Short mmCIF file of C-alpha atoms in Angstrom, two decimals:
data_model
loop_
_atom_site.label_atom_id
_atom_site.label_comp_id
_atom_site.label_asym_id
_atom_site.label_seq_id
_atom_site.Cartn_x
_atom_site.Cartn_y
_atom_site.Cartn_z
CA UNK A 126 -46.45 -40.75 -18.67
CA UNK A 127 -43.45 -38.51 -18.56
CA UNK A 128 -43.82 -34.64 -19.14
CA UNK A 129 -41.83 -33.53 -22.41
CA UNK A 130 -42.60 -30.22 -22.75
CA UNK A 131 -43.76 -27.21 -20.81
CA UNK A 132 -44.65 -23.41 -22.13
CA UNK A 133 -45.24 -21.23 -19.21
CA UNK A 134 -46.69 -17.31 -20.49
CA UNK A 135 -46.80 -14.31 -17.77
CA UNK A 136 -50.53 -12.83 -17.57
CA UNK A 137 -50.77 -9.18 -18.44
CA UNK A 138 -52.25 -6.58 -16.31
CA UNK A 139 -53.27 -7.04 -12.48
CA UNK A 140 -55.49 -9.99 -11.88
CA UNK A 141 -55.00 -12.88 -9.10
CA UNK A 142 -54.18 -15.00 -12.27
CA UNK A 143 -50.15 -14.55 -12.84
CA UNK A 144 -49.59 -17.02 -15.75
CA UNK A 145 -50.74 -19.97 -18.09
CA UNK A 146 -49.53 -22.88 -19.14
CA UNK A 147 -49.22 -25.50 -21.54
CA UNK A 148 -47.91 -29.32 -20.56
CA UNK A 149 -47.31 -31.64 -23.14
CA UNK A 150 -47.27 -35.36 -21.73
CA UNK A 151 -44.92 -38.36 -24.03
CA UNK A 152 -45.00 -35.84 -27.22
CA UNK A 153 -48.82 -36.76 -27.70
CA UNK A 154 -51.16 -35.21 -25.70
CA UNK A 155 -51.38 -31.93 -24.41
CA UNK A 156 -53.34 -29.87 -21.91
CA UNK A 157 -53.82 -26.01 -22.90
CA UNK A 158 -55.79 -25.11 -19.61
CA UNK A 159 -53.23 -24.67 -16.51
CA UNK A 160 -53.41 -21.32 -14.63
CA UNK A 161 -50.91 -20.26 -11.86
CA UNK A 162 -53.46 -18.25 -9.78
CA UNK A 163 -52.60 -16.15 -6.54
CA UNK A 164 -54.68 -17.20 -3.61
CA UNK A 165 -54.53 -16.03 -0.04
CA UNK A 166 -51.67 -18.84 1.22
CA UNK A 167 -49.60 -18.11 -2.18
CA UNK A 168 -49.75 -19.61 -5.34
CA UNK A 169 -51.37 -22.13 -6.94
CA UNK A 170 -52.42 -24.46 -10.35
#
């Protein structure tokens, strides 16, 4: 499985979660539910 495509959107206001994104995997599947969250050591998915 090779990654094809990736859509990364900034999260609006201030919350620990910074951004979402979507990863698309051999033009077929897709998953919808990433979030780049900011924990104590930094971030994280």
């Amino acid at each position: 499985m090779k990654i094809t495509d990736v859509v990364i959107r900034m999260a609006k206001g201030a919350s620990k979660v910074k951004a979402f994104a979507v990863v698309t995997f051999d033009n077929d599947f897709t998953v919808n539910a990433f979030k780049v969250v900011e924990g104590p050591n930094g971030l994280f998915v």
